[in-house]
mmCIF file of C-alpha atoms in Angstrom:
data_model
loop_
_atom_site.group_PDB
_atom_site.id
_atom_site.type_symbol
_atom_site.label_atom_id
_atom_site.label_comp_id
_atom_site.label_asym_id
_atom_site.label_seq_id
_atom_site.Cartn_x
_atom_site.Cartn_y
_atom_site.Cartn_z
ATOM 1 C CA SER A 194 124.760 107.648 103.103
ATOM 2 C CA ALA A 195 124.641 110.564 100.688
ATOM 3 C CA ARG A 196 125.574 109.960 97.412
ATOM 4 C CA PRO A 197 128.548 112.116 95.790
ATOM 5 C CA ARG A 198 127.637 114.576 93.167
ATOM 6 C CA THR A 199 128.597 113.038 89.953
ATOM 7 C CA SER A 200 129.240 114.162 86.185
ATOM 8 C CA ARG A 201 127.038 112.721 83.319
ATOM 9 C CA ARG A 202 129.882 110.185 82.691
ATOM 10 C CA GLY A 203 129.724 109.286 86.512
ATOM 11 C CA ALA A 204 125.807 108.957 86.518
ATOM 12 C CA GLU A 205 126.261 106.701 83.426
ATOM 13 C CA THR A 206 128.971 104.394 85.151
ATOM 14 C CA ARG A 207 126.446 104.424 88.422
ATOM 15 C CA GLU A 208 123.515 103.302 86.122
ATOM 16 C CA ARG A 209 125.491 100.747 84.346
ATOM 17 C CA ILE A 210 126.803 99.242 87.627
ATOM 18 C CA ILE A 211 123.191 99.177 89.072
ATOM 19 C CA ALA A 212 121.959 97.498 85.805
ATOM 20 C CA VAL A 213 124.804 94.957 85.903
ATOM 21 C CA ALA A 214 124.471 94.031 89.499
ATOM 22 C CA ALA A 215 120.698 93.745 89.317
ATOM 23 C CA ASP A 216 121.058 91.177 86.745
ATOM 24 C CA LEU A 217 123.557 89.294 88.441
ATOM 25 C CA PHE A 218 121.920 89.329 91.868
ATOM 26 C CA ALA A 219 118.818 88.138 90.552
ATOM 27 C CA ALA A 220 120.373 85.330 88.425
ATOM 28 C CA ARG A 221 122.600 83.960 91.235
ATOM 29 C CA GLY A 222 121.990 85.569 94.641
ATOM 30 C CA ILE A 223 122.915 88.533 96.446
ATOM 31 C CA GLU A 224 125.816 87.113 98.282
ATOM 32 C CA ALA A 225 127.014 84.863 95.347
ATOM 33 C CA VAL A 226 128.172 87.640 93.315
ATOM 34 C CA ALA A 227 131.478 89.265 93.858
ATOM 35 C CA LEU A 228 131.859 92.981 93.464
ATOM 36 C CA SER A 229 134.595 92.775 91.446
ATOM 37 C CA GLU A 230 132.731 90.551 89.031
ATOM 38 C CA ILE A 231 130.124 93.673 88.847
ATOM 39 C CA LEU A 232 132.767 96.133 87.992
ATOM 40 C CA GLU A 233 134.276 93.913 85.380
ATOM 41 C CA ARG A 234 131.051 93.454 83.558
ATOM 42 C CA ALA A 235 130.012 96.837 83.984
ATOM 43 C CA GLY A 236 133.452 97.691 82.055
ATOM 44 C CA GLN A 237 134.842 99.801 85.080
ATOM 45 C CA ALA A 238 138.475 99.418 85.731
ATOM 46 C CA ASN A 239 138.487 101.537 88.890
ATOM 47 C CA GLU A 240 138.045 98.989 91.612
ATOM 48 C CA SER A 241 136.671 101.706 94.115
ATOM 49 C CA ALA A 242 133.895 102.545 91.687
ATOM 50 C CA ILE A 243 131.227 100.764 93.987
ATOM 51 C CA HIS A 244 132.480 102.384 97.115
ATOM 52 C CA TYR A 245 132.410 105.761 95.495
ATOM 53 C CA HIS A 246 129.091 105.545 94.239
ATOM 54 C CA PHE A 247 127.290 103.265 96.849
ATOM 55 C CA GLY A 248 129.392 102.972 99.943
ATOM 56 C CA ALA A 249 129.262 99.049 99.745
ATOM 57 C CA ARG A 250 127.034 96.243 98.553
ATOM 58 C CA GLU A 251 124.172 97.314 100.853
ATOM 59 C CA GLY A 252 124.246 100.783 99.036
ATOM 60 C CA LEU A 253 124.271 99.228 95.930
ATOM 61 C CA LEU A 254 121.264 96.867 96.696
ATOM 62 C CA ALA A 255 119.484 100.175 98.124
ATOM 63 C CA ALA A 256 120.039 101.951 94.834
ATOM 64 C CA ILE A 257 118.523 98.916 92.988
ATOM 65 C CA PHE A 258 115.671 98.982 95.128
ATOM 66 C CA HIS A 259 115.085 102.684 94.826
ATOM 67 C CA LYS A 260 115.101 102.631 91.334
ATOM 68 C CA ARG A 261 112.654 100.012 91.082
ATOM 69 C CA SER A 262 110.018 101.656 93.142
ATOM 70 C CA ALA A 263 107.685 101.444 90.121
ATOM 71 C CA ALA A 264 104.718 99.836 91.864
ATOM 72 C CA GLU A 265 104.193 102.654 94.201
ATOM 73 C CA PRO A 266 101.814 104.826 91.747
ATOM 74 C CA ALA A 267 99.803 102.043 90.733
ATOM 75 C CA ARG A 268 99.425 100.983 94.304
ATOM 76 C CA ALA A 269 98.709 104.569 95.322
ATOM 77 C CA GLU A 270 95.692 104.711 92.668
ATOM 78 C CA ARG A 271 94.329 101.369 93.815
ATOM 79 C CA LEU A 272 94.390 102.537 97.594
ATOM 80 C CA ARG A 273 92.894 105.813 96.925
ATOM 81 C CA ALA A 274 90.005 104.282 95.002
ATOM 82 C CA LEU A 275 89.356 101.827 98.137
ATOM 83 C CA GLU A 276 89.705 104.443 100.743
ATOM 84 C CA VAL A 277 87.126 106.994 99.311
ATOM 85 C CA ARG A 278 84.474 104.393 100.006
ATOM 86 C CA ASP A 279 82.594 103.761 103.174
ATOM 87 C CA GLY A 280 85.168 101.797 104.970
ATOM 88 C CA THR A 281 84.405 98.459 103.937
ATOM 89 C CA VAL A 282 87.680 97.500 102.296
ATOM 90 C CA THR A 283 87.806 93.482 102.028
ATOM 91 C CA LEU A 284 91.157 91.638 103.032
ATOM 92 C CA GLU A 285 91.106 90.504 99.153
ATOM 93 C CA GLU A 286 90.832 94.157 97.934
ATOM 94 C CA ALA A 287 93.857 95.166 100.543
ATOM 95 C CA THR A 288 95.801 92.288 99.173
ATOM 96 C CA ALA A 289 95.105 93.225 95.589
ATOM 97 C CA ALA A 290 96.196 96.625 96.323
ATOM 98 C CA LEU A 291 99.368 95.408 97.325
ATOM 99 C CA ALA A 292 100.179 92.610 95.040
ATOM 100 C CA LEU A 293 98.539 93.543 91.461
ATOM 101 C CA PRO A 294 101.161 96.437 90.929
ATOM 102 C CA LEU A 295 103.856 93.790 91.332
ATOM 103 C CA ARG A 296 102.336 91.256 88.907
ATOM 104 C CA GLU A 297 102.254 94.028 86.386
ATOM 105 C CA ALA A 298 105.793 94.781 86.909
ATOM 106 C CA MET A 299 106.559 91.195 86.270
ATOM 107 C CA THR A 300 105.915 91.779 82.487
ATOM 108 C CA THR A 301 109.342 93.253 82.212
ATOM 109 C CA LYS A 302 112.818 91.865 83.009
ATOM 110 C CA TRP A 303 113.431 94.731 85.569
ATOM 111 C CA GLY A 304 110.355 93.753 87.511
ATOM 112 C CA ARG A 305 111.062 90.000 87.464
ATOM 113 C CA ASP A 306 114.510 90.830 88.718
ATOM 114 C CA TYR A 307 112.912 93.165 91.543
ATOM 115 C CA ILE A 308 110.802 90.454 92.711
ATOM 116 C CA ARG A 309 113.821 88.022 93.011
ATOM 117 C CA LEU A 310 115.813 90.494 94.815
ATOM 118 C CA ALA A 311 113.201 91.499 97.282
ATOM 119 C CA ALA A 312 112.517 87.850 98.145
ATOM 120 C CA GLN A 313 116.096 87.302 98.733
ATOM 121 C CA ALA A 314 116.787 90.570 100.681
ATOM 122 C CA LEU A 315 113.389 90.697 102.737
ATOM 123 C CA ARG A 316 113.148 87.155 103.878
ATOM 124 C CA PRO A 317 115.524 87.486 106.915
ATOM 125 C CA LEU A 318 114.024 90.925 108.071
ATOM 126 C CA PRO A 319 111.491 91.335 110.872
ATOM 127 C CA ASN A 320 108.096 92.669 109.268
ATOM 128 C CA LYS A 321 108.557 96.011 110.549
ATOM 129 C CA ASP A 322 111.611 96.398 108.649
ATOM 130 C CA ARG A 323 110.516 94.993 105.300
ATOM 131 C CA VAL A 324 108.657 98.403 104.302
ATOM 132 C CA ARG A 325 111.003 101.498 103.379
ATOM 133 C CA PRO A 326 109.963 104.871 104.656
ATOM 134 C CA ASP A 327 109.624 106.105 101.007
ATOM 135 C CA GLU A 328 106.781 103.093 100.276
ATOM 136 C CA PRO A 329 103.948 104.645 101.927
ATOM 137 C CA THR A 330 101.338 102.954 99.649
ATOM 138 C CA THR A 331 103.055 99.533 100.561
ATOM 139 C CA ARG A 332 102.858 100.452 104.299
ATOM 140 C CA ARG A 333 99.037 101.354 103.816
ATOM 141 C CA ALA A 334 98.062 98.155 101.935
ATOM 142 C CA LEU A 335 99.696 96.157 104.485
ATOM 143 C CA GLU A 336 98.013 98.058 107.354
ATOM 144 C CA LEU A 337 94.795 97.614 105.817
ATOM 145 C CA MET A 338 95.539 93.687 105.536
ATOM 146 C CA GLU A 339 96.297 93.585 109.169
ATOM 147 C CA GLU A 340 93.197 95.352 110.416
ATOM 148 C CA ARG A 341 91.287 92.647 108.486
ATOM 149 C CA LEU A 342 93.512 89.709 110.137
ATOM 150 C CA LEU A 343 92.792 90.869 113.734
ATOM 151 C CA GLU A 344 90.840 87.732 114.698
ATOM 152 C CA LEU A 345 94.049 85.767 114.048
ATOM 153 C CA PRO A 346 96.352 85.007 116.816
ATOM 154 C CA GLU A 347 99.280 87.645 116.727
ATOM 155 C CA ASP A 348 101.944 85.188 115.685
ATOM 156 C CA ILE A 349 100.005 83.796 112.854
ATOM 157 C CA ARG A 350 98.716 87.246 111.564
ATOM 158 C CA HIS A 351 102.574 88.354 111.529
ATOM 159 C CA GLU A 352 103.394 85.227 109.578
ATOM 160 C CA ARG A 353 100.897 85.874 106.891
ATOM 161 C CA LEU A 354 101.583 89.502 106.643
ATOM 162 C CA GLY A 355 105.564 88.440 106.385
ATOM 163 C CA ALA A 356 104.605 85.964 103.697
ATOM 164 C CA ALA A 357 102.685 88.495 101.744
ATOM 165 C CA MET A 358 105.426 91.018 102.027
ATOM 166 C CA THR A 359 107.937 88.477 100.730
ATOM 167 C CA LEU A 360 105.863 87.310 97.953
#
């Protein structure tokens, strides 16, 4: 859903809610944290602030993930370097293009929280729903990996790709 236009103060409130929610979700689990606790820790007295800014818990989680798309530029650079070659991309190289930007993100608290949240949120989803449309480099890295796993039975191939996405 579209986010309402907000003032600078509203934008600051929104960012504070995102930061608090990310910390709490990463520490205790997405479903284990009450929205009222997020509001309280964010210093927000308005009980409808999450609904106003995000719609619901799912919108808040989407906002956290959107803010953390930091791996995309590094992943895009790695993929460009691979795809200008003569088509001899190995499974290891495709996996590195997917995973190494996240390893770099793990040097920050935000990056570590992102990985904890992603693992929680992605685990129950089918593989096709684990990559957002605004993550084209993630999708391309996974396509390259899948092309190199075609000799495996389909169920095992999908299991391994699912594990790679979750990790």
